[in-house]
Coordinates of C-alpha atoms in Angstrom, one line a residue:
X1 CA 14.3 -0.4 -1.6
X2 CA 15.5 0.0 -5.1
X3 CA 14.5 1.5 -7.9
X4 CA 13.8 0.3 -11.4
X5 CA 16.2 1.3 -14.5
X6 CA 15.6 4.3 -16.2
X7 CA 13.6 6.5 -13.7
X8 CA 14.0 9.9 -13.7
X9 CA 16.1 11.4 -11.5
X10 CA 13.5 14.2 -10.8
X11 CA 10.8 11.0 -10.2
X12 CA 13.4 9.7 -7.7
X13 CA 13.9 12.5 -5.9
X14 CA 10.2 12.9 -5.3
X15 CA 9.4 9.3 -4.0
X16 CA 12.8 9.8 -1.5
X17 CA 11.3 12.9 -0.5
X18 CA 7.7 11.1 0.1
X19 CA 9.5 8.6 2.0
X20 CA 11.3 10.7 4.3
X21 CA 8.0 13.2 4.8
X22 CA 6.5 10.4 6.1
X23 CA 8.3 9.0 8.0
X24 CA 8.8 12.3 9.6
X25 CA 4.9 13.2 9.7
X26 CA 3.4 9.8 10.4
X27 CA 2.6 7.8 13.4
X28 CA 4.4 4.7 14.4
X29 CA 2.8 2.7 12.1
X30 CA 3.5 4.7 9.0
X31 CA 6.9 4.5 10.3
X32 CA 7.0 0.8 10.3
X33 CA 6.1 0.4 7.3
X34 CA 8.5 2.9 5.2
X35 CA 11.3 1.4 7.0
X36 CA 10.3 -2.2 6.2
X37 CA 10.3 -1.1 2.5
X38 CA 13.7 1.4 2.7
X39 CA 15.6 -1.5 4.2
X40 CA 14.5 -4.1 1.8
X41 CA 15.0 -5.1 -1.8
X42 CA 11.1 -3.7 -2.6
X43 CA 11.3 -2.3 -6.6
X44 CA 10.0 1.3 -7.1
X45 CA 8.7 1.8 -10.5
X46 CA 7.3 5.1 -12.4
X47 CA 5.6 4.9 -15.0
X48 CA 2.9 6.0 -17.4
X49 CA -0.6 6.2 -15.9
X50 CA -2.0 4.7 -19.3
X51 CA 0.3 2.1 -18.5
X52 CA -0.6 1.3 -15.3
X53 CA -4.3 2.5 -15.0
X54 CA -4.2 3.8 -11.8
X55 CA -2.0 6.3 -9.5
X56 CA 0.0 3.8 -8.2
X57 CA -0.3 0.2 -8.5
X58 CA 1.4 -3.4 -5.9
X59 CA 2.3 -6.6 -7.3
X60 CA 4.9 -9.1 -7.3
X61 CA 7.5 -8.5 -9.8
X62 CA 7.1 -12.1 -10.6
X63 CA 4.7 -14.5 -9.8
X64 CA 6.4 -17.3 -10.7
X65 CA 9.8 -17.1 -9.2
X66 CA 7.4 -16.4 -6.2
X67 CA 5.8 -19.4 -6.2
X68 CA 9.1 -21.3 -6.6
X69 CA 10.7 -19.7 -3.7
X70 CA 7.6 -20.3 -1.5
X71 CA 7.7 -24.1 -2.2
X72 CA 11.3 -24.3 -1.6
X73 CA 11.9 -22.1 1.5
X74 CA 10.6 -20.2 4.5
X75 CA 11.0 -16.1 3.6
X76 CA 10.7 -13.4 6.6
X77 CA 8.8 -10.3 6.1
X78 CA 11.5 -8.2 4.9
X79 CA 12.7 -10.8 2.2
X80 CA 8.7 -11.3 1.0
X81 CA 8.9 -7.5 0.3
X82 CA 11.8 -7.8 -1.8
X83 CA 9.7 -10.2 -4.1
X84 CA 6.9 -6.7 -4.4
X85 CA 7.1 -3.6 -6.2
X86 CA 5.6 -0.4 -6.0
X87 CA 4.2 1.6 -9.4
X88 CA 3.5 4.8 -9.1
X89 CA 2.2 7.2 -12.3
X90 CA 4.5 9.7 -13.0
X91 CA 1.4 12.0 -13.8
X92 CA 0.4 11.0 -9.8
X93 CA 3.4 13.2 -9.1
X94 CA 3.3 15.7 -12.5
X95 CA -0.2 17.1 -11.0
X96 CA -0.6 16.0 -7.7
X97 CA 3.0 17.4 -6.2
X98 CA 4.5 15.8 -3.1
X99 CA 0.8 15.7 -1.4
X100 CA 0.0 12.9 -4.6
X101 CA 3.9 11.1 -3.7
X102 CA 3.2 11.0 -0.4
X103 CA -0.8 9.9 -0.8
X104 CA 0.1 7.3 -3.1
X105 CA 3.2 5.3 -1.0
X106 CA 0.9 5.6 1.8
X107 CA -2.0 3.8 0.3
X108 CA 0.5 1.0 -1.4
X109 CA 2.5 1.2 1.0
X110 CA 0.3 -0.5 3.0
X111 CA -0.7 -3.2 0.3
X112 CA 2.8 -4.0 0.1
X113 CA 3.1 -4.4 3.6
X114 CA -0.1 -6.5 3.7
X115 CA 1.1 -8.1 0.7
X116 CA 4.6 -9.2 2.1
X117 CA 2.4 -10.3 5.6
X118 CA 0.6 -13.4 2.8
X119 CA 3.7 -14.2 1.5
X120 CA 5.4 -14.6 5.0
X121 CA 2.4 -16.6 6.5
X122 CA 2.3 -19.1 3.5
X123 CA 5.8 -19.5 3.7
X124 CA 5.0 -21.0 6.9
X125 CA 1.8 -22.3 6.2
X126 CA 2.9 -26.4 7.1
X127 CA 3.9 -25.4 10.4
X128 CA 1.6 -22.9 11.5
X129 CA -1.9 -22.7 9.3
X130 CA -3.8 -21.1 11.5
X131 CA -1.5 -18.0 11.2
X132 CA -2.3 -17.6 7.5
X133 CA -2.9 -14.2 6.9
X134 CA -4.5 -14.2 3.3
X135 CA -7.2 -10.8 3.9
X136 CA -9.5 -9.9 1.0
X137 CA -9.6 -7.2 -1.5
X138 CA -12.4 -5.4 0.9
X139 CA -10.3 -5.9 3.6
X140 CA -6.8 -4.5 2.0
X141 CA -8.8 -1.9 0.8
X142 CA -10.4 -1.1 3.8
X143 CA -7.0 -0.9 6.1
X144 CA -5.4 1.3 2.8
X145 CA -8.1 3.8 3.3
X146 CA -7.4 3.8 7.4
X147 CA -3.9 4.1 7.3
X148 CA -3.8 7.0 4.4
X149 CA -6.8 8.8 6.6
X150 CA -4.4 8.7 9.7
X151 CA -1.9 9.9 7.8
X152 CA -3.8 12.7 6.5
X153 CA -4.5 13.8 9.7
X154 CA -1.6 13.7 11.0
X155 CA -0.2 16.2 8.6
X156 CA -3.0 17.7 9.6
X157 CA -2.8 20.9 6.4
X158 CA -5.8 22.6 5.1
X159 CA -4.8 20.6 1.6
X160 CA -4.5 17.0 3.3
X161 CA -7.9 17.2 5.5
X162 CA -9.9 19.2 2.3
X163 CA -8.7 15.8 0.3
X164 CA -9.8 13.7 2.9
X165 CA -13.1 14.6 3.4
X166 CA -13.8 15.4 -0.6
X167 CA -12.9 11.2 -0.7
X168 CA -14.7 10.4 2.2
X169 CA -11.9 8.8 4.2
X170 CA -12.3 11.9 7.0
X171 CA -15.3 13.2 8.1
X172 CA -16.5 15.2 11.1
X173 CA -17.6 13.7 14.8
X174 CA -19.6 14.6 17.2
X175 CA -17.7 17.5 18.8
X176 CA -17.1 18.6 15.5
X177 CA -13.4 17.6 15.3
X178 CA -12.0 15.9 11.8
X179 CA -11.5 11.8 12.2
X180 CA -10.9 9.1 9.7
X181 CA -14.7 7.7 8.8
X182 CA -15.1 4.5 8.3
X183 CA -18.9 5.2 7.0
X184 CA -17.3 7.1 4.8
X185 CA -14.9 4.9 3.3
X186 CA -17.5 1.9 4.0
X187 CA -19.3 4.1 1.1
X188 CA -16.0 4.7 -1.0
X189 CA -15.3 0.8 -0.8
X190 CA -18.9 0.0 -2.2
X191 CA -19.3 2.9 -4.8
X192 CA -16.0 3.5 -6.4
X193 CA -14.7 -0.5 -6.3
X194 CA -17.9 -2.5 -6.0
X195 CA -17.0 -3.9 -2.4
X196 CA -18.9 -4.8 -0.1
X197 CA -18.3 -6.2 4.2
X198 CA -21.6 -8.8 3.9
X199 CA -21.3 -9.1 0.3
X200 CA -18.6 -9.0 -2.5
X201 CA -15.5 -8.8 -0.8
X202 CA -12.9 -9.6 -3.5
X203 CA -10.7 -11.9 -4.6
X204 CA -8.1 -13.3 -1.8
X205 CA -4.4 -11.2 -1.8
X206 CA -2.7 -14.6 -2.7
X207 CA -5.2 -14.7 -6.1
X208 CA -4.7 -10.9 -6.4
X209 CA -0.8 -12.2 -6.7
X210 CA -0.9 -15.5 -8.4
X211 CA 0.3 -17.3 -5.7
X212 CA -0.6 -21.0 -5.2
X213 CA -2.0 -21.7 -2.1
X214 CA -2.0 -25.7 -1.0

């Protein structure tokens, strides 16, 4: 990965530090994924949360050189993500610590990771159409909310399972033990982004990017 001009160096150390936390904490998959994105070109970006109107924020870094490339050329999973970069508010790490780092590359992580799985499947969509993976808002959503809920429990801190169930991506079973809910974020998905399995699902990653699709 690389990082964009002009970051802090107190912002950089604190996305390294996420990075390496969870790779260290996480399962397999959350290792996966941070290695994907360490070992590619993916762009890192801090910036204002008035800027960027969230706590962290995927897209391509541009759409049109995107577009270009897809037409011209076949691009693996590691080169999509180099066409994707990662903004995350530097308030998300001012008042949320380490715990708001690691939250937020997480979460985004994933959409880049889902992000860079569209790009790779259109790349290859003439030879292989039924492998187009092109999921829906609801559905990056959904898997976000999954893989930072996992993650959460595997750190498996007082401060990490409070936040989970206060968002309603962890919740309680049966025997009484914490788990990732997915009524829970079934309820997040519908009340906090208007989402919806049998209804409004969202607009397609590849619109979400402004990528062309044949």
């Amino acid at each position: 990965m690389k990082f964009d001009k002009g970051i802090d160096r107190k912002y950089r150390q604190s996305v390294e530090d996420a990075f390496a936390t969870i790779i260290a904490k996480g399962n397999d998959f959350h290792r996966l994924v941070m290695n994907e994105i360490i070992e590619s070109d993916m762009l890192i970006r801090v910036k204002p949360v008035a800027e960027i109107n969230a706590s962290g924020i995927t897209g391509l870094i541009n759409s049109i050189a995107t577009n270009l490339k897809l037409a011209r050329e076949r691009i693996s999973l590691r080169e999509a993500l180099g066409e994707i970069y990662i903004a995350i508010a530097n308030e998300t790490i001012d008042t949320g610590g380490q715990r708001g780092c690691e939250g937020t590359f997480v979460h985004e992580g994933r959409h880049a990771y889902d992000f860079a799985q569209t790009l790779e499947s259109l790349s290859n969509a003439d030879v292989n159409p039924i492998g187009v993976f092109n999921p829906t808002l609801y559905e990056l959503e959904w898997e976000a909310h999954k893989t930072a809920g996992d993650y959460m429990l595997c750190v498996d801190t007082p401060e990490y399972i409070d936040e989970g169930l206060q968002l309603m991506i962890l919740g309680h079973a049966e025997d009484g033990k914490c788990c990732v809910s997915d009524d829970g974020i079934m309820k997040r998905l519908h009340d906090s982004y208007g989402l919806d399995l049998n209804g409004n699902q969202g607009s397609l990653a590849s619109e979400m990017m402004g990528i062309r699709v044949a």
